[in-house]
Short mmCIF file of C-alpha atoms in Angstrom, two decimals:
data_model
loop_
_atom_site.label_atom_id
_atom_site.label_comp_id
_atom_site.label_asym_id
_atom_site.label_seq_id
_atom_site.Cartn_x
_atom_site.Cartn_y
_atom_site.Cartn_z
CA UNK A 267 -29.08 1.80 21.90
CA UNK A 268 -26.46 3.40 19.63
CA UNK A 269 -26.73 7.13 19.02
CA UNK A 270 -25.23 8.59 15.83
CA UNK A 271 -25.07 12.28 15.01
CA UNK A 272 -25.07 13.50 11.41
CA UNK A 273 -24.07 17.07 12.34
CA UNK A 274 -20.69 18.39 11.20
CA UNK A 275 -19.25 21.58 9.75
CA UNK A 276 -19.04 21.66 5.98
CA UNK A 277 -16.51 23.78 4.07
CA UNK A 278 -17.46 26.95 2.29
CA UNK A 279 -19.17 26.02 -0.99
CA UNK A 280 -17.18 28.61 -2.93
CA UNK A 281 -13.91 27.13 -1.73
CA UNK A 282 -15.04 23.64 -2.76
CA UNK A 283 -15.95 24.99 -6.19
CA UNK A 284 -12.51 26.58 -6.56
CA UNK A 285 -10.77 23.36 -5.50
CA UNK A 286 -12.72 21.43 -8.12
CA UNK A 287 -10.83 23.34 -10.82
CA UNK A 288 -7.57 21.62 -9.89
CA UNK A 289 -6.56 18.02 -10.52
CA UNK A 290 -6.06 15.54 -7.70
CA UNK A 291 -2.33 15.42 -8.50
CA UNK A 292 -1.98 19.20 -8.41
CA UNK A 293 -3.72 19.41 -5.03
CA UNK A 294 -1.64 16.56 -3.63
CA UNK A 295 1.60 18.26 -4.63
CA UNK A 296 0.43 21.73 -3.61
CA UNK A 297 -0.37 20.66 -0.06
CA UNK A 298 3.04 19.10 0.50
CA UNK A 299 2.35 15.70 -1.06
CA UNK A 300 -0.30 14.91 1.52
CA UNK A 301 -3.78 13.42 1.39
CA UNK A 302 -3.49 10.96 -1.51
CA UNK A 303 -5.47 7.76 -1.03
CA UNK A 304 -3.95 4.44 -2.09
CA UNK A 305 -3.61 4.23 -5.85
CA UNK A 306 -5.78 1.09 -5.86
CA UNK A 307 -8.85 3.29 -5.37
CA UNK A 308 -9.81 4.30 -8.89
CA UNK A 309 -12.90 5.54 -10.77
CA UNK A 310 -15.30 3.14 -12.42
CA UNK A 311 -14.92 5.33 -15.51
CA UNK A 312 -11.90 7.55 -16.22
CA UNK A 313 -14.23 10.44 -17.09
CA UNK A 314 -15.65 10.51 -13.56
CA UNK A 315 -14.72 13.41 -11.32
CA UNK A 316 -15.94 14.71 -7.97
CA UNK A 317 -15.23 17.37 -5.37
CA UNK A 318 -17.20 17.84 -2.17
CA UNK A 319 -17.34 17.55 1.60
CA UNK A 320 -16.85 14.08 3.03
CA UNK A 321 -19.82 12.36 4.63
CA UNK A 322 -18.00 9.52 6.36
CA UNK A 323 -19.33 6.11 7.32
CA UNK A 324 -17.85 2.91 8.76
CA UNK A 325 -19.15 -0.39 7.42
CA UNK A 326 -18.34 -3.95 8.34
CA UNK A 327 -16.80 -5.97 5.48
CA UNK A 328 -19.48 -7.37 3.12
CA UNK A 329 -22.13 -5.30 4.90
CA UNK A 330 -23.73 -2.18 3.40
CA UNK A 331 -26.33 -1.37 6.06
CA UNK A 332 -24.54 1.79 7.18
CA UNK A 333 -23.76 2.81 3.59
CA UNK A 334 -27.46 2.82 2.82
CA UNK A 335 -28.10 4.76 6.02
CA UNK A 336 -25.46 7.33 5.04
CA UNK A 337 -27.08 7.82 1.65
CA UNK A 338 -30.37 8.56 3.37
CA UNK A 339 -28.88 11.28 5.61
CA UNK A 340 -26.21 12.89 3.41
CA UNK A 341 -26.84 16.38 2.02
CA UNK A 342 -26.74 17.43 -1.65
CA UNK A 343 -23.14 17.80 -2.77
CA UNK A 344 -21.76 15.48 -0.07
CA UNK A 345 -19.34 12.74 -1.07
CA UNK A 346 -20.02 9.46 0.74
CA UNK A 347 -16.69 8.12 2.02
CA UNK A 348 -16.86 4.48 3.09
CA UNK A 349 -14.37 2.62 5.24
CA UNK A 350 -15.10 -1.11 5.06
CA UNK A 351 -11.80 -2.74 5.94
CA UNK A 352 -10.38 -2.63 2.39
CA UNK A 353 -12.32 -5.82 1.68
CA UNK A 354 -12.23 -6.40 -2.07
CA UNK A 355 -14.56 -9.37 -2.49
CA UNK A 356 -17.87 -7.55 -2.09
CA UNK A 357 -20.06 -5.49 -4.36
CA UNK A 358 -21.48 -3.15 -1.75
CA UNK A 359 -22.78 -0.49 -4.16
CA UNK A 360 -24.40 -0.67 -7.58
CA UNK A 361 -26.80 1.00 -9.97
CA UNK A 362 -29.80 1.00 -7.62
CA UNK A 363 -27.99 2.86 -4.84
CA UNK A 364 -26.31 5.12 -7.41
CA UNK A 365 -29.74 6.21 -8.59
CA UNK A 366 -30.71 6.91 -4.99
CA UNK A 367 -27.58 9.06 -4.60
CA UNK A 368 -28.08 10.90 -7.85
CA UNK A 369 -31.72 11.60 -7.07
CA UNK A 370 -30.60 13.28 -3.82
CA UNK A 371 -27.95 15.35 -5.60
CA UNK A 372 -25.03 13.72 -3.78
CA UNK A 373 -21.55 14.44 -5.08
CA UNK A 374 -20.19 10.91 -5.40
CA UNK A 375 -18.91 7.84 -3.59
CA UNK A 376 -15.42 6.85 -2.48
CA UNK A 377 -15.04 3.40 -0.94
CA UNK A 378 -12.23 1.07 0.03
CA UNK A 379 -14.34 -1.97 -0.83
CA UNK A 380 -15.94 -3.18 -4.06
CA UNK A 381 -18.79 -2.06 -6.28
CA UNK A 382 -20.70 -3.71 -9.12
CA UNK A 383 -23.04 -2.92 -12.04
CA UNK A 384 -20.21 -0.90 -13.52
CA UNK A 385 -21.70 -0.65 -17.02
CA UNK A 386 -24.84 0.89 -15.53
CA UNK A 387 -22.77 3.17 -13.29
CA UNK A 388 -20.85 4.45 -16.30
CA UNK A 389 -24.08 5.06 -18.20
CA UNK A 390 -25.59 6.87 -15.22
CA UNK A 391 -22.49 9.02 -14.75
CA UNK A 392 -22.64 9.14 -10.96
CA UNK A 393 -18.99 9.39 -9.79
CA UNK A 394 -17.87 6.18 -8.07
CA UNK A 395 -14.34 5.48 -6.89
CA UNK A 396 -13.63 2.04 -5.43
CA UNK A 397 -10.88 -0.39 -4.54
CA UNK A 398 -12.35 -3.23 -6.58
CA UNK A 399 -15.20 -4.51 -8.72
CA UNK A 400 -16.99 -7.57 -7.40
CA UNK A 401 -20.35 -9.19 -8.09
CA UNK A 402 -20.49 -10.76 -4.61
CA UNK A 403 -23.46 -9.58 -2.58
CA UNK A 404 -23.54 -8.01 0.86
CA UNK A 405 -25.65 -8.30 4.01
CA UNK A 406 -27.36 -5.70 6.21
CA UNK A 407 -26.45 -6.71 9.74
CA UNK A 408 -23.98 -4.39 11.42
CA UNK A 409 -24.54 -0.87 12.69
CA UNK A 410 -21.57 1.42 13.10
CA UNK A 411 -20.31 5.00 13.27
CA UNK A 412 -21.30 7.68 10.81
CA UNK A 413 -19.94 11.23 10.44
CA UNK A 414 -16.86 10.36 12.47
CA UNK A 415 -13.21 10.18 11.31
CA UNK A 416 -12.42 7.08 9.24
CA UNK A 417 -9.31 5.75 7.54
CA UNK A 418 -9.71 5.04 3.84
CA UNK A 419 -6.86 4.19 1.49
CA UNK A 420 -4.33 4.90 4.23
CA UNK A 421 -5.61 8.45 4.84
CA UNK A 422 -7.59 9.80 7.78
CA UNK A 423 -10.78 11.42 6.47
CA UNK A 424 -12.91 13.56 8.76
CA UNK A 425 -16.48 14.60 8.06
CA UNK A 426 -16.35 17.95 6.27
CA UNK A 427 -12.90 17.47 4.77
CA UNK A 428 -12.87 18.12 1.02
CA UNK A 429 -12.53 15.09 -1.25
CA UNK A 430 -11.27 15.68 -4.80
CA UNK A 431 -11.11 12.75 -7.20
CA UNK A 432 -10.50 12.33 -10.91
CA UNK A 433 -9.00 9.88 -13.39
CA UNK A 434 -5.64 9.85 -11.59
CA UNK A 435 -6.80 9.23 -8.04
CA UNK A 436 -8.32 10.61 -4.85
CA UNK A 437 -6.95 13.30 -2.54
CA UNK A 438 -8.31 14.67 0.74
CA UNK A 439 -7.90 18.28 1.91
CA UNK A 440 -8.49 19.17 5.54
CA UNK A 441 -11.48 21.48 5.79
CA UNK A 442 -9.57 24.19 7.62
CA UNK A 443 -6.76 24.10 5.03
CA UNK A 444 -8.96 24.23 1.94
CA UNK A 445 -8.65 27.96 1.20
CA UNK A 446 -4.84 27.86 1.54
CA UNK A 447 -4.66 24.80 -0.70
CA UNK A 448 -6.64 26.66 -3.37
CA UNK A 449 -4.00 29.38 -3.36
CA UNK A 450 -1.11 26.89 -3.38
CA UNK A 451 -2.70 24.90 -6.20
CA UNK A 452 -3.12 28.01 -8.34
CA UNK A 453 0.52 28.95 -7.74
CA UNK A 454 1.56 25.48 -8.86
CA UNK A 455 -0.59 25.65 -12.00
CA UNK A 456 0.88 29.05 -12.86
CA UNK A 457 4.44 27.79 -12.36
CA UNK A 458 3.82 24.74 -14.54
CA UNK A 459 2.36 26.96 -17.26
CA UNK A 460 5.62 28.90 -17.20
CA UNK A 461 7.64 25.70 -17.60
CA UNK A 462 5.52 24.57 -20.52
CA UNK A 463 5.86 27.95 -22.25
CA UNK A 464 9.63 27.82 -21.77
CA UNK A 465 9.90 24.30 -23.17
CA UNK A 466 7.86 25.26 -26.20
CA UNK A 467 10.20 28.22 -26.69
CA UNK A 468 13.17 25.86 -26.86
CA UNK A 469 14.45 25.76 -23.27
CA UNK A 470 15.82 22.41 -22.06
CA UNK A 471 14.78 20.45 -18.98
CA UNK A 472 18.38 20.63 -17.71
CA UNK A 473 18.30 24.41 -17.92
CA UNK A 474 14.82 25.00 -16.53
CA UNK A 475 15.22 22.61 -13.62
CA UNK A 476 18.81 23.66 -12.89
CA UNK A 477 19.95 20.04 -13.02
CA UNK A 478 23.63 20.64 -13.94
CA UNK A 479 24.90 21.19 -10.37
CA UNK A 480 22.72 18.38 -9.03
CA UNK A 481 23.93 15.87 -11.61
CA UNK A 482 27.50 16.97 -11.05
CA UNK A 483 27.19 16.54 -7.28
CA UNK A 484 26.01 12.99 -7.90
CA UNK A 485 29.01 12.26 -10.08
CA UNK A 486 27.19 11.89 -13.38
CA UNK A 487 29.28 12.69 -16.45
CA UNK A 488 27.50 12.84 -19.78
CA UNK A 489 29.56 12.56 -22.95
CA UNK A 490 27.99 13.83 -26.18
#
């Protein structure tokens, strides 16, 4: 007998909502360039976006038994995060399961394996981020851990960590760091707004980024 617990601490909903206002790239930079999943994991549609607590699950390659189990037990707003060995040649998730997720109010899916039925997924609008697209079917044979730490896209994801994903990629924020990352992300957005305003007012990149001493130290001489 294998016992699996689905109990874990979720982040404050208000903090998750505030994090959702920032892009994946902004959050990645704001938290010290940490938490970015491999760039091969991309949305099925560039308009897809998600932000929510991770509901983690481990699947065997070409096997979606535990993925389906996770969908059944995840809470509204949860993002299903699947570790399946980065196996690309399997379509472990499609329009039928996406409808099951959407009907439960789940926040999205992030997986290091493949998905299929992408035209239907785009029409449905349920956020799906995957390593590949494959029409090859899966089996339902192997049980495994759920709501335990998993590694996806080179990043350790724990249940309850915040997952933010958009057109540029996927980033993970540790649950206990989420409030601080909100503050750091806002500071970064404010700083970038200042740069943009300065550039539009005629300031140069060299001036704003103080590149003259750096370029000089590297021996670069520019003749105009």
